[in-house]
PDB file of C-alpha atoms in Angstrom:
ATOM      1  CA  MET A   1     132.207  67.154  60.773  1.00  0.00           C
ATOM      2  CA  PRO A   2     134.623  66.118  63.526  1.00  0.00           C
ATOM      3  CA  ALA A   3     133.659  67.040  67.082  1.00  0.00           C
ATOM      4  CA  GLY A   4     136.977  68.914  67.581  1.00  0.00           C
ATOM      5  CA  LEU A   5     136.184  71.330  64.765  1.00  0.00           C
ATOM      6  CA  LEU A   6     132.695  71.914  66.125  1.00  0.00           C
ATOM      7  CA  VAL A   7     134.041  72.674  69.613  1.00  0.00           C
ATOM      8  CA  ALA A   8     136.714  74.988  68.191  1.00  0.00           C
ATOM      9  CA  GLY A   9     134.105  76.817  66.097  1.00  0.00           C
ATOM     10  CA  LEU A  10     131.837  77.281  69.120  1.00  0.00           C
ATOM     11  CA  ALA A  11     134.762  78.546  71.211  1.00  0.00           C
ATOM     12  CA  ILE A  12     135.671  81.112  68.547  1.00  0.00           C
ATOM     13  CA  ALA A  13     132.049  82.244  68.219  1.00  0.00           C
ATOM     14  CA  ALA A  14     131.753  82.595  72.006  1.00  0.00           C
ATOM     15  CA  ALA A  15     134.971  84.632  72.122  1.00  0.00           C
ATOM     16  CA  VAL A  16     133.721  86.972  69.381  1.00  0.00           C
ATOM     17  CA  VAL A  17     130.389  87.497  71.178  1.00  0.00           C
ATOM     18  CA  TYR A  18     132.213  88.169  74.453  1.00  0.00           C
ATOM     19  CA  LEU A  19     134.499  90.758  72.830  1.00  0.00           C
ATOM     20  CA  ILE A  20     131.549  92.534  71.232  1.00  0.00           C
ATOM     21  CA  VAL A  21     129.599  92.694  74.503  1.00  0.00           C
ATOM     22  CA  ALA A  22     132.636  93.772  76.557  1.00  0.00           C
ATOM     23  CA  ASN A  23     133.551  96.503  74.059  1.00  0.00           C
ATOM     24  CA  THR A  24     130.013  97.813  73.875  1.00  0.00           C
ATOM     25  CA  ARG A  25     129.754  98.133  77.649  1.00  0.00           C
ATOM     26  CA  SER A  26     133.083  99.890  78.067  1.00  0.00           C
ATOM     27  CA  SER A  27     132.373 102.447  75.345  1.00  0.00           C
ATOM     28  CA  ALA A  28     128.743 103.088  76.288  1.00  0.00           C
ATOM     29  CA  VAL A  29     128.232 106.687  77.301  1.00  0.00           C
ATOM     30  CA  TYR A  30     126.055 107.105  80.352  1.00  0.00           C
ATOM     31  CA  TYR A  31     125.205 110.353  82.010  1.00  0.00           C
ATOM     32  CA  MET A  32     122.967 111.370  84.873  1.00  0.00           C
ATOM     33  CA  THR A  33     120.345 114.043  85.075  1.00  0.00           C
ATOM     34  CA  ILE A  34     120.828 116.808  87.620  1.00  0.00           C
ATOM     35  CA  ALA A  35     118.106 115.301  89.815  1.00  0.00           C
ATOM     36  CA  GLU A  36     119.790 111.877  89.741  1.00  0.00           C
ATOM     37  CA  LEU A  37     123.110 113.444  90.719  1.00  0.00           C
ATOM     38  CA  LYS A  38     121.638 115.337  93.647  1.00  0.00           C
ATOM     39  CA  HIS A  39     120.018 112.146  94.999  1.00  0.00           C
ATOM     40  CA  CYS A  40     123.072 109.928  94.406  1.00  0.00           C
ATOM     41  CA  THR A  41     124.688 108.752  97.638  1.00  0.00           C
ATOM     42  CA  THR A  42     127.809 107.186  96.088  1.00  0.00           C
ATOM     43  CA  CYS A  43     128.647 109.867  93.521  1.00  0.00           C
ATOM     44  CA  SER A  44     130.886 111.957  95.766  1.00  0.00           C
ATOM     45  CA  SER A  45     133.652 109.346  95.580  1.00  0.00           C
ATOM     46  CA  GLN A  46     133.740 108.828  91.810  1.00  0.00           C
ATOM     47  CA  ALA A  47     133.772 110.759  88.562  1.00  0.00           C
ATOM     48  CA  VAL A  48     130.318 111.144  87.013  1.00  0.00           C
ATOM     49  CA  ARG A  49     128.793 112.591  83.849  1.00  0.00           C
ATOM     50  CA  VAL A  50     125.888 115.013  84.019  1.00  0.00           C
ATOM     51  CA  MET A  51     123.836 116.395  81.139  1.00  0.00           C
ATOM     52  CA  GLY A  52     122.077 119.742  81.043  1.00  0.00           C
ATOM     53  CA  VAL A  53     121.505 122.909  79.066  1.00  0.00           C
ATOM     54  CA  VAL A  54     123.719 125.959  79.685  1.00  0.00           C
ATOM     55  CA  GLN A  55     121.549 128.558  81.381  1.00  0.00           C
ATOM     56  CA  PRO A  56     121.491 131.941  79.599  1.00  0.00           C
ATOM     57  CA  GLY A  57     123.313 134.688  81.499  1.00  0.00           C
ATOM     58  CA  SER A  58     125.281 132.261  83.665  1.00  0.00           C
ATOM     59  CA  ILE A  59     128.580 132.066  81.753  1.00  0.00           C
ATOM     60  CA  GLU A  60     131.518 133.788  83.466  1.00  0.00           C
ATOM     61  CA  ARG A  61     135.190 133.606  82.498  1.00  0.00           C
ATOM     62  CA  HIS A  62     137.899 134.152  85.120  1.00  0.00           C
ATOM     63  CA  ASP A  63     141.466 133.811  83.775  1.00  0.00           C
ATOM     64  CA  GLN A  64     141.770 130.076  83.014  1.00  0.00           C
ATOM     65  CA  THR A  65     138.446 129.113  84.637  1.00  0.00           C
ATOM     66  CA  LEU A  66     134.964 128.994  83.166  1.00  0.00           C
ATOM     67  CA  SER A  67     131.911 128.913  85.384  1.00  0.00           C
ATOM     68  CA  PHE A  68     128.325 128.425  84.264  1.00  0.00           C
ATOM     69  CA  VAL A  69     125.054 126.842  85.321  1.00  0.00           C
ATOM     70  CA  ILE A  70     123.374 123.882  83.653  1.00  0.00           C
ATOM     71  CA  THR A  71     119.685 123.185  83.978  1.00  0.00           C
ATOM     72  CA  ASP A  72     117.210 120.463  83.098  1.00  0.00           C
ATOM     73  CA  ASN A  73     114.229 122.849  83.297  1.00  0.00           C
ATOM     74  CA  ARG A  74     113.524 121.653  86.864  1.00  0.00           C
ATOM     75  CA  GLN A  75     116.812 121.882  88.713  1.00  0.00           C
ATOM     76  CA  SER A  76     120.072 123.681  88.123  1.00  0.00           C
ATOM     77  CA  LEU A  77     123.706 122.921  88.888  1.00  0.00           C
ATOM     78  CA  PRO A  78     126.612 125.378  89.005  1.00  0.00           C
ATOM     79  CA  VAL A  79     129.700 124.104  87.160  1.00  0.00           C
ATOM     80  CA  VAL A  80     133.328 125.223  87.209  1.00  0.00           C
ATOM     81  CA  TYR A  81     135.694 124.075  84.453  1.00  0.00           C
ATOM     82  CA  SER A  82     139.334 124.688  83.560  1.00  0.00           C
ATOM     83  CA  GLY A  83     140.340 123.411  80.178  1.00  0.00           C
ATOM     84  CA  VAL A  84     139.757 123.697  76.472  1.00  0.00           C
ATOM     85  CA  VAL A  85     136.301 125.098  75.777  1.00  0.00           C
ATOM     86  CA  PRO A  86     134.546 123.718  72.675  1.00  0.00           C
ATOM     87  CA  ASP A  87     134.016 126.305  69.929  1.00  0.00           C
ATOM     88  CA  ILE A  88     130.255 125.749  69.943  1.00  0.00           C
ATOM     89  CA  PHE A  89     129.913 126.301  73.711  1.00  0.00           C
ATOM     90  CA  GLN A  90     127.324 128.991  74.419  1.00  0.00           C
ATOM     91  CA  ALA A  91     124.153 129.626  76.415  1.00  0.00           C
ATOM     92  CA  GLY A  92     121.251 127.390  75.482  1.00  0.00           C
ATOM     93  CA  ILE A  93     123.380 124.512  74.190  1.00  0.00           C
ATOM     94  CA  GLN A  94     123.207 120.995  75.605  1.00  0.00           C
ATOM     95  CA  VAL A  95     126.399 119.876  77.363  1.00  0.00           C
ATOM     96  CA  VAL A  96     127.718 116.847  79.200  1.00  0.00           C
ATOM     97  CA  VAL A  97     130.185 117.579  82.003  1.00  0.00           C
ATOM     98  CA  GLU A  98     132.363 114.909  83.563  1.00  0.00           C
ATOM     99  CA  GLY A  99     133.958 115.378  86.938  1.00  0.00           C
ATOM    100  CA  TYR A 100     133.244 115.410  90.652  1.00  0.00           C
ATOM    101  CA  TYR A 101     130.353 116.556  92.818  1.00  0.00           C
ATOM    102  CA  HIS A 102     130.811 116.502  96.567  1.00  0.00           C
ATOM    103  CA  GLY A 103     127.140 116.454  97.502  1.00  0.00           C
ATOM    104  CA  GLN A 104     126.450 120.181  97.430  1.00  0.00           C
ATOM    105  CA  GLY A 105     127.746 123.321  95.829  1.00  0.00           C
ATOM    106  CA  THR A 106     129.595 123.456  92.540  1.00  0.00           C
ATOM    107  CA  PHE A 107     130.262 120.570  90.165  1.00  0.00           C
ATOM    108  CA  GLU A 108     133.997 120.424  89.352  1.00  0.00           C
ATOM    109  CA  ALA A 109     134.176 119.443  85.684  1.00  0.00           C
ATOM    110  CA  GLN A 110     137.298 117.920  84.175  1.00  0.00           C
ATOM    111  CA  THR A 111     135.717 117.367  80.767  1.00  0.00           C
ATOM    112  CA  LEU A 112     133.236 119.555  78.887  1.00  0.00           C
ATOM    113  CA  LEU A 113     131.431 118.140  75.864  1.00  0.00           C
ATOM    114  CA  ALA A 114     129.048 120.334  73.883  1.00  0.00           C
ATOM    115  CA  LYS A 115     126.341 118.777  71.754  1.00  0.00           C
ATOM    116  CA  CYS A 116     126.436 120.107  68.242  1.00  0.00           C
ATOM    117  CA  PRO A 117     123.071 121.570  67.246  1.00  0.00           C
ATOM    118  CA  SER A 118     121.594 119.787  64.276  1.00  0.00           C
ATOM    119  CA  LYS A 119     122.235 121.512  60.996  1.00  0.00           C
ATOM    120  CA  PHE A 120     119.728 119.314  59.253  1.00  0.00           C
ATOM    121  CA  GLN A 121     116.048 120.088  59.054  1.00  0.00           C
ATOM    122  CA  ALA A 122     113.194 118.022  57.784  1.00  0.00           C
ATOM    123  CA  ALA A 123     112.821 118.455  54.064  1.00  0.00           C
ATOM    124  CA  THR A 124     109.707 120.288  53.013  1.00  0.00           C
ATOM    125  CA  PRO A 125     108.201 118.729  49.913  1.00  0.00           C
ATOM    126  CA  THR A 126     107.834 121.165  47.053  1.00  0.00           C
ATOM    127  CA  PRO A 127     104.802 120.895  44.801  1.00  0.00           C
ATOM    128  CA  SER A 128     105.637 119.277  41.519  1.00  0.00           C
ATOM    129  CA  SER A 129     105.048 121.326  38.383  1.00  0.00           C
ATOM    130  CA  SER A 130     103.466 118.545  36.369  1.00  0.00           C
TER     131      SER A 130
END
Protein backbone atom coordinates (compact mmCIF):
# COMPACT_ATOMS: atom_id res chain seq x y z
CA MET A 1 0.00 0.00 0.00
CA PRO A 2 1.48 3.37 -0.95
CA ALA A 3 2.39 5.71 1.91
CA GLY A 4 0.16 8.48 0.45
CA LEU A 5 -2.94 6.32 0.74
CA LEU A 6 -2.06 5.37 4.30
CA VAL A 7 -1.59 9.02 5.30
CA ALA A 8 -4.85 10.02 3.59
CA GLY A 9 -6.70 7.19 5.35
CA LEU A 10 -5.31 8.23 8.74
CA ALA A 11 -6.24 11.87 8.09
CA ILE A 12 -9.82 10.89 7.23
CA ALA A 13 -10.09 8.67 10.31
CA ALA A 14 -8.75 11.47 12.52
CA ALA A 15 -11.25 13.92 11.02
CA VAL A 16 -14.15 11.53 11.66
CA VAL A 17 -13.07 10.99 15.29
CA TYR A 18 -12.73 14.75 15.79
CA LEU A 19 -16.22 15.41 14.39
CA ILE A 20 -17.74 12.75 16.63
CA VAL A 21 -16.05 14.12 19.77
CA ALA A 22 -16.86 17.76 18.93
CA ASN A 23 -20.52 16.94 18.21
CA THR A 24 -20.90 14.92 21.38
CA ARG A 25 -19.55 17.72 23.54
CA SER A 26 -21.70 20.42 21.99
CA SER A 27 -24.91 18.41 22.32
CA ALA A 28 -24.22 17.06 25.81
CA VAL A 29 -26.83 18.26 28.26
CA TYR A 30 -25.41 19.36 31.57
CA TYR A 31 -27.36 20.78 34.43
CA MET A 32 -26.53 21.82 37.96
CA THR A 33 -28.17 20.93 41.21
CA ILE A 34 -29.65 23.73 43.29
CA ALA A 35 -26.76 23.47 45.76
CA GLU A 36 -24.19 23.74 42.95
CA LEU A 37 -25.94 26.82 41.59
CA LYS A 38 -26.03 28.56 44.95
CA HIS A 39 -22.28 27.98 45.44
CA CYS A 40 -21.31 28.93 41.87
CA THR A 41 -19.32 32.16 41.70
CA THR A 42 -19.33 32.54 37.90
CA CYS A 43 -22.95 31.62 37.19
CA SER A 44 -24.38 35.12 37.49
CA SER A 45 -22.82 36.13 34.16
CA GLN A 46 -23.96 33.19 32.04
CA ALA A 47 -27.02 31.10 31.29
CA VAL A 48 -27.19 27.89 33.33
CA ARG A 49 -29.41 24.82 33.58
CA VAL A 50 -30.78 23.67 36.92
CA MET A 51 -32.70 20.49 37.68
CA GLY A 52 -35.26 20.03 40.43
CA VAL A 53 -38.73 18.80 41.29
CA VAL A 54 -41.67 21.23 41.24
CA GLN A 55 -42.73 21.74 44.84
CA PRO A 56 -46.42 21.02 45.49
CA GLY A 57 -48.47 24.14 46.23
CA SER A 58 -45.91 26.51 44.73
CA ILE A 59 -47.32 27.00 41.22
CA GLU A 60 -48.81 30.45 40.57
CA ARG A 61 -49.93 31.89 37.24
CA HIS A 62 -49.96 35.67 36.69
CA ASP A 63 -51.07 36.73 33.18
CA GLN A 64 -48.18 35.57 30.96
CA THR A 65 -45.87 34.61 33.84
CA LEU A 66 -45.55 31.34 35.72
CA SER A 67 -43.83 31.18 39.08
CA PHE A 68 -43.02 28.04 41.04
CA VAL A 69 -40.41 26.55 43.34
CA ILE A 70 -38.11 23.65 42.52
CA THR A 71 -36.49 21.52 45.17
CA ASP A 72 -33.88 18.80 45.43
CA ASN A 73 -35.18 17.62 48.83
CA ARG A 74 -32.47 19.70 50.57
CA GLN A 75 -32.69 23.16 49.07
CA SER A 76 -35.28 25.05 47.10
CA LEU A 77 -35.16 27.69 44.38
CA PRO A 78 -37.96 30.04 43.31
CA VAL A 79 -38.34 30.23 39.52
CA VAL A 80 -40.17 32.70 37.28
CA TYR A 81 -40.87 31.79 33.65
CA SER A 82 -42.65 33.43 30.72
CA GLY A 83 -43.18 31.18 27.76
CA VAL A 84 -44.84 28.04 26.53
CA VAL A 85 -45.54 25.69 29.43
CA PRO A 86 -45.20 21.96 28.65
CA ASP A 87 -48.49 20.05 28.85
CA ILE A 88 -47.10 17.67 31.47
CA PHE A 89 -45.94 20.47 33.80
CA GLN A 90 -47.38 19.98 37.28
CA ALA A 91 -46.35 19.72 40.92
CA GLY A 92 -44.09 16.79 41.70
CA ILE A 93 -42.61 16.51 38.20
CA GLN A 94 -38.90 16.78 37.49
CA VAL A 95 -37.94 19.85 35.43
CA VAL A 96 -34.83 21.45 34.00
CA VAL A 97 -34.89 25.25 33.80
CA GLU A 98 -32.41 27.23 31.74
CA GLY A 99 -31.80 30.89 32.37
CA TYR A 100 -30.10 33.32 34.73
CA TYR A 101 -29.52 33.46 38.47
CA HIS A 102 -28.02 36.61 39.92
CA GLY A 103 -26.71 35.09 43.13
CA GLN A 104 -29.85 35.37 45.25
CA GLY A 105 -33.58 35.56 44.86
CA THR A 106 -35.51 34.18 41.92
CA PHE A 107 -34.12 32.17 39.00
CA GLU A 108 -35.22 33.79 35.71
CA ALA A 109 -35.94 30.88 33.37
CA GLN A 110 -35.97 31.31 29.61
CA THR A 111 -36.53 27.61 28.92
CA LEU A 112 -38.65 25.10 30.84
CA LEU A 113 -38.24 21.40 30.13
CA ALA A 114 -40.42 18.87 31.93
CA LYS A 115 -39.30 15.28 32.28
CA CYS A 116 -41.96 12.90 31.08
CA PRO A 117 -42.86 10.39 33.79
CA SER A 118 -42.18 6.85 32.69
CA LYS A 119 -45.22 5.07 31.37
CA PHE A 120 -43.42 1.76 31.47
CA GLN A 121 -43.31 -0.47 34.50
CA ALA A 122 -41.35 -3.59 35.15
CA ALA A 123 -43.19 -6.59 33.82
CA THR A 124 -44.50 -8.92 36.47
CA PRO A 125 -44.07 -12.53 35.43
CA THR A 126 -47.31 -14.46 35.39
CA PRO A 127 -47.29 -18.09 36.48
CA SER A 128 -47.44 -20.43 33.55
CA SER A 129 -50.41 -22.79 33.37
CA SER A 130 -48.43 -25.86 32.38
